[in-house]
Coordinates of C-alpha atoms in Angstrom, one line a residue:
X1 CA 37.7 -35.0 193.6
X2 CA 39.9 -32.2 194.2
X3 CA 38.4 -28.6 192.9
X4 CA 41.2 -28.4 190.6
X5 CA 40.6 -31.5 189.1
X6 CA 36.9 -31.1 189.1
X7 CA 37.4 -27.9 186.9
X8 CA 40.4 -29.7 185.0
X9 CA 37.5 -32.4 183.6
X10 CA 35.3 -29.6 182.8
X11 CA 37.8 -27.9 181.0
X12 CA 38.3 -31.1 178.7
X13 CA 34.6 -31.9 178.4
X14 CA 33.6 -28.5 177.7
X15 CA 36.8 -27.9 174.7
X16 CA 36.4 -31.3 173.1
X17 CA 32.4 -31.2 173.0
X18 CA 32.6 -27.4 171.3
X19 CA 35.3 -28.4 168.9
X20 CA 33.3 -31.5 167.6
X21 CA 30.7 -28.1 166.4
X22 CA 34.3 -26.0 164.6
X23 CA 32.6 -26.9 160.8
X24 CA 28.9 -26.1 162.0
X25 CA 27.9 -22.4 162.7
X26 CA 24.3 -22.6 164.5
X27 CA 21.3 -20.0 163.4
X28 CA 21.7 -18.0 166.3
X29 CA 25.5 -17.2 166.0
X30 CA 25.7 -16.3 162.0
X31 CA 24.1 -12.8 162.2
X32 CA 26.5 -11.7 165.3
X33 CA 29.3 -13.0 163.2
X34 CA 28.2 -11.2 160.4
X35 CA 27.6 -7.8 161.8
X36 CA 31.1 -7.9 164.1
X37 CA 32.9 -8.7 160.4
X38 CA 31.1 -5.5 159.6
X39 CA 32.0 -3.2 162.2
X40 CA 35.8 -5.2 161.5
X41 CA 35.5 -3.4 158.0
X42 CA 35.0 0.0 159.5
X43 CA 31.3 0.5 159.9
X44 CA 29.2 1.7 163.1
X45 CA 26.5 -0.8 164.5
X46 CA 23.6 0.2 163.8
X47 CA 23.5 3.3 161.7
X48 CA 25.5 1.4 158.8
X49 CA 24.7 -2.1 160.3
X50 CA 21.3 -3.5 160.9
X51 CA 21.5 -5.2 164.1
X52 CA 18.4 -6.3 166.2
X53 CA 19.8 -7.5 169.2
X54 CA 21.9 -5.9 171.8
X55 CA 25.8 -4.5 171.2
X56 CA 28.1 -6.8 173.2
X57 CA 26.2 -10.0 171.5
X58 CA 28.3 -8.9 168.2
X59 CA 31.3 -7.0 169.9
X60 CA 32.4 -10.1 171.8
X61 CA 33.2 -11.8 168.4
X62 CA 35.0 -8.7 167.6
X63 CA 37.5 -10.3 170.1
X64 CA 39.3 -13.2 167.7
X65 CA 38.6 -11.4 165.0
X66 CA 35.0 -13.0 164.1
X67 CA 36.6 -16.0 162.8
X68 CA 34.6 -19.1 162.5
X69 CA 35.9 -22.7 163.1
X70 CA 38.2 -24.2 166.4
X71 CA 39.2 -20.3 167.2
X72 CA 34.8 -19.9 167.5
X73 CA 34.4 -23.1 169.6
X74 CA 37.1 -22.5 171.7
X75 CA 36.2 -18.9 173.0
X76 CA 32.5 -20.4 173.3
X77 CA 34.5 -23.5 175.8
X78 CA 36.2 -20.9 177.6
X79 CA 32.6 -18.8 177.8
X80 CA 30.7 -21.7 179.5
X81 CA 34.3 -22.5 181.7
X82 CA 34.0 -18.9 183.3
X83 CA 30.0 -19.4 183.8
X84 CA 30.7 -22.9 185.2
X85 CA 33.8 -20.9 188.0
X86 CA 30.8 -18.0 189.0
X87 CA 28.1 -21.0 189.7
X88 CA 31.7 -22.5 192.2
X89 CA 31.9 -19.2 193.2
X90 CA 28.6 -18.2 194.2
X91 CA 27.9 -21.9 195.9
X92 CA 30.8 -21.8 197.4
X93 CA 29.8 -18.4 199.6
X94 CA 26.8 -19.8 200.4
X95 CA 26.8 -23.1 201.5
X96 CA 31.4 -24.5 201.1
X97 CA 34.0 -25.4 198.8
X98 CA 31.4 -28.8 198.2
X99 CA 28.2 -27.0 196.7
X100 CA 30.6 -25.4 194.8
X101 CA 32.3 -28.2 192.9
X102 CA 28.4 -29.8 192.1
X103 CA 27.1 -26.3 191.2
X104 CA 30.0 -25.9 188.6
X105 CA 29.7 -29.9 186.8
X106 CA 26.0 -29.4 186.8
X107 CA 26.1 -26.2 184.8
X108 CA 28.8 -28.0 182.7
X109 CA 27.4 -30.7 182.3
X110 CA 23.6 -29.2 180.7
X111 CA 25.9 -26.8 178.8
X112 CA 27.4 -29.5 177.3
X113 CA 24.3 -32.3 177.0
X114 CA 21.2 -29.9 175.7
X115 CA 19.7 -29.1 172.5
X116 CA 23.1 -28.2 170.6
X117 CA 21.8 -25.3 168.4
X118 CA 20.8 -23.3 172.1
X119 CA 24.4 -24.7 174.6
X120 CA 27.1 -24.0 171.1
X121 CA 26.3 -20.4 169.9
X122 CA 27.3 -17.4 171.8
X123 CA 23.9 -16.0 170.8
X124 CA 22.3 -13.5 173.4
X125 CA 20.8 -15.7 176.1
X126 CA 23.8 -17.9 176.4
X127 CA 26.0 -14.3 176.7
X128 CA 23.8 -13.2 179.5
X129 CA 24.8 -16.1 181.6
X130 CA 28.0 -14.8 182.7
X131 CA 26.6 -11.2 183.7
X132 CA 23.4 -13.1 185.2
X133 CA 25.4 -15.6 187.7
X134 CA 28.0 -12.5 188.2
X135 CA 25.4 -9.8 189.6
X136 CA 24.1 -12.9 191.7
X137 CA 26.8 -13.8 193.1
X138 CA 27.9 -9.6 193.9
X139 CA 24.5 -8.8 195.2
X140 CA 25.0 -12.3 197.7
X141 CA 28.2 -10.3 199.0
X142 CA 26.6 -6.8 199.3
X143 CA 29.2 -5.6 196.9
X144 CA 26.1 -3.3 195.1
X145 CA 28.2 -1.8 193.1
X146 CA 29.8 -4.8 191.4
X147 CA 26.3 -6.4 191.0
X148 CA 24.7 -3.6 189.4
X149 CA 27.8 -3.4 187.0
X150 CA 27.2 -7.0 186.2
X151 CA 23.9 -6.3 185.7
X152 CA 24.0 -3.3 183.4
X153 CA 26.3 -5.4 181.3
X154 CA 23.8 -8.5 181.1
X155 CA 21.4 -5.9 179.7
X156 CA 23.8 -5.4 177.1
X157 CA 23.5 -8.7 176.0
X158 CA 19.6 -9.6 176.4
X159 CA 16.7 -7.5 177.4
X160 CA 15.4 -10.0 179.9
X161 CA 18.1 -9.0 181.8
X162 CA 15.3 -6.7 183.6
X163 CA 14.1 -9.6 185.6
X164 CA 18.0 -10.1 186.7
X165 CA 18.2 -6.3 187.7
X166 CA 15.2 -6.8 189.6
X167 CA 15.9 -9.6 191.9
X168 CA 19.4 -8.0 192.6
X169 CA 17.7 -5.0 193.6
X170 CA 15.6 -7.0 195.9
X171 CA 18.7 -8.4 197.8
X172 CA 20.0 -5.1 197.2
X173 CA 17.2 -3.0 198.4
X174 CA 19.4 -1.3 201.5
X175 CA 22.1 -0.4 198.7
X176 CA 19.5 0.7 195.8
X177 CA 21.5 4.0 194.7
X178 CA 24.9 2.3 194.6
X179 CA 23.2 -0.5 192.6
X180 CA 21.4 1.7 190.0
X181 CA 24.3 3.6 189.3
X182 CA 26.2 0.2 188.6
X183 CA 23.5 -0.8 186.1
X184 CA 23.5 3.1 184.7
X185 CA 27.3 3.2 184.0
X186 CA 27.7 0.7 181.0
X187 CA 24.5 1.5 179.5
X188 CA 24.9 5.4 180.2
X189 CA 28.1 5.0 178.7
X190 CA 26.8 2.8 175.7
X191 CA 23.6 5.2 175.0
X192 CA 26.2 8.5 174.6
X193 CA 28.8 6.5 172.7
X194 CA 25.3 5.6 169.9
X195 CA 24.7 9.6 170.5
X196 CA 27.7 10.8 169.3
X197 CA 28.0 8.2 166.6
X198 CA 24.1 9.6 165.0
X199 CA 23.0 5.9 165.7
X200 CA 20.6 6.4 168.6
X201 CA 17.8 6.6 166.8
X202 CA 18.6 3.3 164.9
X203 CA 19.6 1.6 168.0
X204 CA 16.4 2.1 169.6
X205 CA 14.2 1.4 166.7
X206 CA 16.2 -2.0 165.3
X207 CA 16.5 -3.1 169.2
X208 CA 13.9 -1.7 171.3
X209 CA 11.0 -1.0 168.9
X210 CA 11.6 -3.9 166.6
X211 CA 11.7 -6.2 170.3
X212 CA 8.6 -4.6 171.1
X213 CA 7.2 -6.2 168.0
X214 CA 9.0 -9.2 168.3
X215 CA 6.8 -10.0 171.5
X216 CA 4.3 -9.1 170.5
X217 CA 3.6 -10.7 167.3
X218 CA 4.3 -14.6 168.7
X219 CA 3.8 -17.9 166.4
X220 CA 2.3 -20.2 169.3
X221 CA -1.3 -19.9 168.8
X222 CA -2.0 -21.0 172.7
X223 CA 1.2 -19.4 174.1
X224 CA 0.1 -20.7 177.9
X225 CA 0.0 -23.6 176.8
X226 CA 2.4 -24.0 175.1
X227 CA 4.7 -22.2 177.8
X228 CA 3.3 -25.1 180.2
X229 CA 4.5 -27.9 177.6
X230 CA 8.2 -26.9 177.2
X231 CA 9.0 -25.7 180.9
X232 CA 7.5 -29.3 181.7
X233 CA 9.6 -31.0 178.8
X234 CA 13.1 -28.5 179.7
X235 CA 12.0 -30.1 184.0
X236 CA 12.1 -33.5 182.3
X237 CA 15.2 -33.5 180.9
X238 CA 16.4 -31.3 183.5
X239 CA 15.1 -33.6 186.2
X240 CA 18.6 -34.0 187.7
X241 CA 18.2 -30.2 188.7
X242 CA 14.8 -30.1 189.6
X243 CA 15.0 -33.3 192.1
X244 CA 17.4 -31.5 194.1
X245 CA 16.0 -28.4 194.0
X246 CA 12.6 -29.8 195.1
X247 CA 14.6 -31.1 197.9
X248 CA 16.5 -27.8 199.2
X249 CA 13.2 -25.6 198.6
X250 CA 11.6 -28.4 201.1
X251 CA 14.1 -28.6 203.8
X252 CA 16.0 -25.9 203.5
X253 CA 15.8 -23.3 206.5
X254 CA 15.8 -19.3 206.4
X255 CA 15.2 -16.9 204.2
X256 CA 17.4 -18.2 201.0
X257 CA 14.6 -20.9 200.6
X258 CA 12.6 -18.1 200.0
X259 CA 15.1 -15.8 198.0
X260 CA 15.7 -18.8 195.7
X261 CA 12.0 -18.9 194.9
X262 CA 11.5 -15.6 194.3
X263 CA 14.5 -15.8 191.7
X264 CA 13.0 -18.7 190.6
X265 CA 9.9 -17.0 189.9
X266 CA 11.5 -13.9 188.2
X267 CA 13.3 -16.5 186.1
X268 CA 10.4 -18.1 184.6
X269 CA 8.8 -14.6 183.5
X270 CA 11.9 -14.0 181.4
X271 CA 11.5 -17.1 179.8
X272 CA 7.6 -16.5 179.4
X273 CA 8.4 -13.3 177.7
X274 CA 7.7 -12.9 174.5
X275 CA 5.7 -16.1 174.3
X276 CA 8.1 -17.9 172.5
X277 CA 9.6 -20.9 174.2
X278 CA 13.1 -22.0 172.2
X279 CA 15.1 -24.4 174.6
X280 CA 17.8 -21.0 174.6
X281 CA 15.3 -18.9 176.7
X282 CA 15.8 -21.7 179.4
X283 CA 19.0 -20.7 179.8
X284 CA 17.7 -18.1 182.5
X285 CA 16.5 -20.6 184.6
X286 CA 20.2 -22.5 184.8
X287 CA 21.6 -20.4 187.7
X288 CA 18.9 -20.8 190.0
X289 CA 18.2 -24.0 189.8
X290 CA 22.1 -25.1 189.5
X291 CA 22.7 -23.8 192.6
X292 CA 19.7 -24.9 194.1
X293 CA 19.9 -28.4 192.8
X294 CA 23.8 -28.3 194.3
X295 CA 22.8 -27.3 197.9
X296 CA 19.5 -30.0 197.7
X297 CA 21.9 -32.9 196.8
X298 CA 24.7 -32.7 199.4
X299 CA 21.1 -33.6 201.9
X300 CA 19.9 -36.2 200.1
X301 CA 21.8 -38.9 201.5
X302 CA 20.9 -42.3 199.0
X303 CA 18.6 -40.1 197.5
X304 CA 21.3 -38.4 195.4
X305 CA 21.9 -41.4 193.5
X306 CA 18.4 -40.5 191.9
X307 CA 19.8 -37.2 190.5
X308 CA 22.6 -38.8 189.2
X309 CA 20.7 -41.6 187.4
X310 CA 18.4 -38.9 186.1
X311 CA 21.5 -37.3 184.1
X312 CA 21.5 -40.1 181.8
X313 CA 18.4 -38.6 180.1
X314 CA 20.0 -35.6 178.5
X315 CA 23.5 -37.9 178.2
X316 CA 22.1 -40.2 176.2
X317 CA 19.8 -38.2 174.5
X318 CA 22.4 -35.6 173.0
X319 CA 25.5 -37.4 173.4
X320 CA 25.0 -39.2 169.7
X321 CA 25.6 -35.9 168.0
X322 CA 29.0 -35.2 169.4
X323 CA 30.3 -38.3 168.2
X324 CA 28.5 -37.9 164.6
X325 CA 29.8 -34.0 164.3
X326 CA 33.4 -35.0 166.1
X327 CA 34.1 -38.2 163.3
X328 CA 32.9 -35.0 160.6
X329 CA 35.1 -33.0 162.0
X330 CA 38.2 -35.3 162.2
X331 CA 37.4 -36.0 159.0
X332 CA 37.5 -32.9 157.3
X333 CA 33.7 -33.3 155.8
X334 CA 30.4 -32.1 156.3
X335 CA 28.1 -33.5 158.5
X336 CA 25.2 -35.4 157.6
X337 CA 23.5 -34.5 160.2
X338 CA 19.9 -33.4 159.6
X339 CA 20.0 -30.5 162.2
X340 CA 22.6 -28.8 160.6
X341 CA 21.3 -29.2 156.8
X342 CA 20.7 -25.9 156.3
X343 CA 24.5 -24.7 157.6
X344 CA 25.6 -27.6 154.8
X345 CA 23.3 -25.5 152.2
X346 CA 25.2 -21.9 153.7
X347 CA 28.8 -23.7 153.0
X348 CA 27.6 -25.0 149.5
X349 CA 26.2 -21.3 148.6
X350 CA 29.7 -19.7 150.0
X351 CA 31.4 -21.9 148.1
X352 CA 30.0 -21.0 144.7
X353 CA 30.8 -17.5 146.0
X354 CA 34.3 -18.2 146.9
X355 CA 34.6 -19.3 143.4
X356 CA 32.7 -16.8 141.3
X357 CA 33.8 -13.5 143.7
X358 CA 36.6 -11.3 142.7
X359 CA 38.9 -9.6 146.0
X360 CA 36.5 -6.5 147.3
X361 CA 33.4 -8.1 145.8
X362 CA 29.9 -6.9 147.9
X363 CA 27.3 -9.4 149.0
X364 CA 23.9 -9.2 150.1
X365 CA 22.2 -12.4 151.8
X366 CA 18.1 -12.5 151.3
X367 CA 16.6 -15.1 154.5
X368 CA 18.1 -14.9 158.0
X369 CA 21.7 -16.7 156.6
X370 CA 23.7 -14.8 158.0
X371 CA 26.4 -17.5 158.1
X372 CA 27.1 -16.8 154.2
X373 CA 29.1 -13.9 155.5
X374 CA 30.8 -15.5 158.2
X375 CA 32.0 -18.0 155.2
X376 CA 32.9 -15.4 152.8
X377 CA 34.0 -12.9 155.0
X378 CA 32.5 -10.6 151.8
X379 CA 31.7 -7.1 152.8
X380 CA 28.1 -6.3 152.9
X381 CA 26.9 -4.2 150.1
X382 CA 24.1 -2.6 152.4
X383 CA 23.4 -2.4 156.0
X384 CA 20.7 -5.0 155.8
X385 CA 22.1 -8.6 156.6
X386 CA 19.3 -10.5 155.9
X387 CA 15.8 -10.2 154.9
X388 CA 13.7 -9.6 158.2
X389 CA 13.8 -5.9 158.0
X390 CA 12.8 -6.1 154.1
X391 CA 10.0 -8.1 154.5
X392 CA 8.0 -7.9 157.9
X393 CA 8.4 -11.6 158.4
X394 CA 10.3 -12.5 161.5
X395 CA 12.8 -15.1 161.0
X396 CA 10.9 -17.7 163.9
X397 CA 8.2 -18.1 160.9
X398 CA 9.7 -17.3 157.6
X399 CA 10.7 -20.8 156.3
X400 CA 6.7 -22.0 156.1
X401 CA 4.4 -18.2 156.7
X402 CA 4.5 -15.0 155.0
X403 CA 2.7 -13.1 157.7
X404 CA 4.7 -9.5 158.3
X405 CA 4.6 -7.3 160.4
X406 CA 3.2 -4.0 160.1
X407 CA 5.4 -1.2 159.9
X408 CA 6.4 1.7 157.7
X409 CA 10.1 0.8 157.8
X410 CA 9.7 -1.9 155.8
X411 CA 9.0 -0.6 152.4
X412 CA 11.5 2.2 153.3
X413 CA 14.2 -0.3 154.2
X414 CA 13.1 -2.1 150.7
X415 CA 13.9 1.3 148.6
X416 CA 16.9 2.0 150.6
X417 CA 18.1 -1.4 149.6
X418 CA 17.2 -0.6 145.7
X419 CA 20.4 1.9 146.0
X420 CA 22.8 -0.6 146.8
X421 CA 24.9 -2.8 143.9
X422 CA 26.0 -5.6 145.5
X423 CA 28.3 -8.1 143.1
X424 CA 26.5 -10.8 144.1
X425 CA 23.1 -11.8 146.0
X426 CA 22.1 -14.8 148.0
X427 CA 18.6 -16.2 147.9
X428 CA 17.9 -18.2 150.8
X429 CA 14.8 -18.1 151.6
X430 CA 12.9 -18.7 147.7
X431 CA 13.6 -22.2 147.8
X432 CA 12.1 -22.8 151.2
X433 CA 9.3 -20.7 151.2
X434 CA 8.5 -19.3 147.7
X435 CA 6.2 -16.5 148.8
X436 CA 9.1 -15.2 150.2
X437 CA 11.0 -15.5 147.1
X438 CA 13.2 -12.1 146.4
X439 CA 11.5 -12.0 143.3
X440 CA 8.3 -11.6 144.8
X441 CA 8.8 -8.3 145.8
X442 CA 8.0 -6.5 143.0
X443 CA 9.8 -3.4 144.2
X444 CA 12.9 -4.8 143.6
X445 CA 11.9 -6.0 140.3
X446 CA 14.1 -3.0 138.4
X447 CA 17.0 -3.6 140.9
X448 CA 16.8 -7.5 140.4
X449 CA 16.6 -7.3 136.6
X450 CA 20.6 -6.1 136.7
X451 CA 21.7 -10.5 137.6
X452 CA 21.4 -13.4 136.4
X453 CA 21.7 -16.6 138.2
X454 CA 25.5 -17.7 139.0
X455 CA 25.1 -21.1 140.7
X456 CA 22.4 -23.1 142.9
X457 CA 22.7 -25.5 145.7
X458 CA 19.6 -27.6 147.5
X459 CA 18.7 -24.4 149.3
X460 CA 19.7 -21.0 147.7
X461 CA 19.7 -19.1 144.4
X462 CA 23.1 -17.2 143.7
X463 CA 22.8 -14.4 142.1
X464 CA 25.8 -12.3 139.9
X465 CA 25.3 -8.6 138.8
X466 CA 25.9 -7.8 135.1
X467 CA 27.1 -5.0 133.9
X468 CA 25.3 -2.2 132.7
X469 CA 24.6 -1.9 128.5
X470 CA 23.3 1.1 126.3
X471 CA 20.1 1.2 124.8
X472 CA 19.6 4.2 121.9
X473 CA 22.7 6.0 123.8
X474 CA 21.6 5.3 127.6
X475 CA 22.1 3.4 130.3
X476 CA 19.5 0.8 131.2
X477 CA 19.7 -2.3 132.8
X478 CA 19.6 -5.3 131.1
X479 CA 15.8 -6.9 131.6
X480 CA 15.7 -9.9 134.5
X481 CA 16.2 -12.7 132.6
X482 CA 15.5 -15.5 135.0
X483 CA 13.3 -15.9 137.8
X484 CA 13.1 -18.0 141.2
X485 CA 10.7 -21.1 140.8
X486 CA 7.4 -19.9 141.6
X487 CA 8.1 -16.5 140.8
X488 CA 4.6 -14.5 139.8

């Protein structure tokens, strides 16, 4: 096949398997969404919005206006299309024009057939992707410059962007200065933008401090061995890769066998960082072993066919889905799905909103659901967008554990919330996990006892604010009528 044709099928595969997802929003994509409707409304990330992650994994919604639906799915198609053309690109520089096509239908190909709640959301590891294959496929050229530009911008996205700035500046290492003052420009530019906005100090705490805790406080009990488990399960399903690339690390001559393993290497410590192993983390390993895997094949002679055959693991594995969410979809319903029950229980809880909410109405969403916003589009009575900062309890655990983290935020971030009346409030976690119930907090009992229950799906408790009444002449409000199930 012609390279134009090659990226003309890609195109297709990669447009029609993200617009079977246009009535599903994944976990990973409904805070973004939510904070870039935010900043939309006129507030600054981070001061007035709590954001954990990085800026450019919410300001890229910003860029169609964070709508969900086909307009969502398509900017994520044409996302993974530009990712596919850098892998061509890079290949191409390499090895030829043939590398290049492989490299680019292989990436398409495992960004289309993986687990669908990691390959559909632009969601920080998928975002860093782009950057990652980018400052590559610069430093390959010498252009240090360039790489480190890419590179500054990846760490943007995703703090294990480190490991990408420092194999660059290992194929970099006559250019160093040029390349550290790529990587300093975005963020240097980023960090004074925060300063003169007052939002520094939030930045670095809700990012860097709260990521510090984040790795530190994993749920995986045996973390190496666990670590071991998955990267052997993600070679398994990825075997169509790793064949290949077992073959080009073995015969291929000079030093980019070598330079591929060290990337290799470097790869795998961002994944193992953290000690959490989500199938999204492996998304650090796709460039290196894409392009290895697209050099190893073109030597394989009969061989090859192996690689091929080996691609009907992950096809046949995840190709199921699209048809059940693309006859949804078609069909104007909800999924029955099971993965995405609790984005049906997010749609039922925004449509008792949608219902209840008067134009200008405020919302505040307790559990990481995120989504509710996205569905609404209601402004945000607070800068908190979900529970994590309220509670302690990261959102990897929340659903079945109550164990927080330690921190003196959190009870300030509780009392800062007391001062906020939203019109309505979403309990998403109670249900789940009732130790996390908002009405176990007793803190926010006084707060709570101004609503009453609106509506209730499978999942979530909607909550309405009444107005205040006089007692004897003064304001008070009215005494919490009805609790959660399970409520103390």
């Amino acid at each position: 096949m012609t390279t134009r044709a090659v990226f003309a099928l890609i195109a297709a595969v990669l447009v029609v398997s993200r617009l079977c997802h246009s009535q599903v929003l994944w976990a990973e994509e409904g805070l973004p969404l939510a904070a870039a409707l935010q900043i939309i409304s006129g507030k600054f990330l981070y001061s007035e919005i709590w954001f954990d992650k990085p800026p450019l994994t919410t300001a890229v919604y910003i860029l169609w206006g964070a709508h969900t639906g086909w307009l969502l799915r398509l900017a994520g198609a044409l996302y993974a299309f530009l990712a596919c053309l850098l892998a061509y690109l890079l290949a191409r520089d390499l090895w030829g024009a043939r590398e290049g096509r492989i490299a680019a239908a292989l990436l398409a190909f495992f960004l289309t057939f993986g687990i669908q709640s990691a390959i559909i959301p632009l969601a920080a590891d998928l975002l860093m992707l782009v950057p990652h294959l980018a400052a590559v496929w610069f430093a390959w050229q010498r252009r240090a410059l360039w790489s480190g530009l890419a590179a500054g911008v990846a760490v943007l996205t995703n703090a294990k962007a480190a490991f990408v700035i420092l194999f660059c500046g290992i194929l970099l290492y006559r250019y160093l200065v040029r390349f550290s003052l790529g990587v300093l420009i975005p963020n240097a530019a980023v960090l004074l933008w925060l300063q003169q906005a007052g939002a520094l100090d939030d930045y670095i705490l809700q990012v860097w401090e709260l990521g510090r805790l984040y790795s530190a406080h994993t749920f995986v009990t045996e973390p190496w061995k666990e670590g071991v488990i998955r990267t052997l399960n993600w070679a398994g399903f990825h075997a169509a890769l790793i064949l290949p690339a077992a073959w080009f690390w073995r015969k291929e001559a000079g030093s980019q066998r070598l330079l591929f393993a060290l990337w290799a290497v470097l790869s795998l410590a961002g994944v193992f960082t953290g000690w959490r192993f989500f199938p999204r983390y492996y998304f650090q390993l796709l460039p290196v072993f894409t392009l290895a895997a697209a050099r190893g094949i073109t030597g394989m002679g009969w061989m090859r066919w192996l690689a091929v055959l080996a691609l009907a693991i992950p096809f046949f594995r995840f190709a199921p889905s699209y048809v059940t969410l693309g006859a949804s979809a078609l069909a104007g319903q909800p999924s029955g799905w099971r993965d995405v029950a609790l984005d049906r229980d997010s749609q039922d809880a925004a449509r008792i909103l949608k219902r209840e909410a008067a134009p200008g109405d405020t919302l505040f969403v307790w559990g990481f659901r995120p989504a509710i916003y996205a569905y609404t589009r209601m402004p945000a009575a607070s800068r908190f967008l979900e529970s994590q900062p309220l509670t302690g309890v990261l959102a990897d655990r929340h659903l079945s554990r109550t164990d927080a983290l330690s921190a003196g935020w959190i009870q300030t971030n509780r009392r800062e919330l007391t001062k906020s009346r939203p019109n309505f409030i979403v309990d998403g976690l109670g249900l789940y996990n009732p130790g996390l119930a908002i009405t176990r907090f007793r803190d926010l009992d006084l707060w709570l006892s101004n609503y009453k229950i609106a509506g209730r799906t499978k999942g979530s408790l909607v909550y309405q604010r009444e107005p205040d009444f006089k007692i004897g002449g003064v304001l008070r409000p009215r005494l919490f009528q009805q609790r959660a199930p399970g409520a103390q």
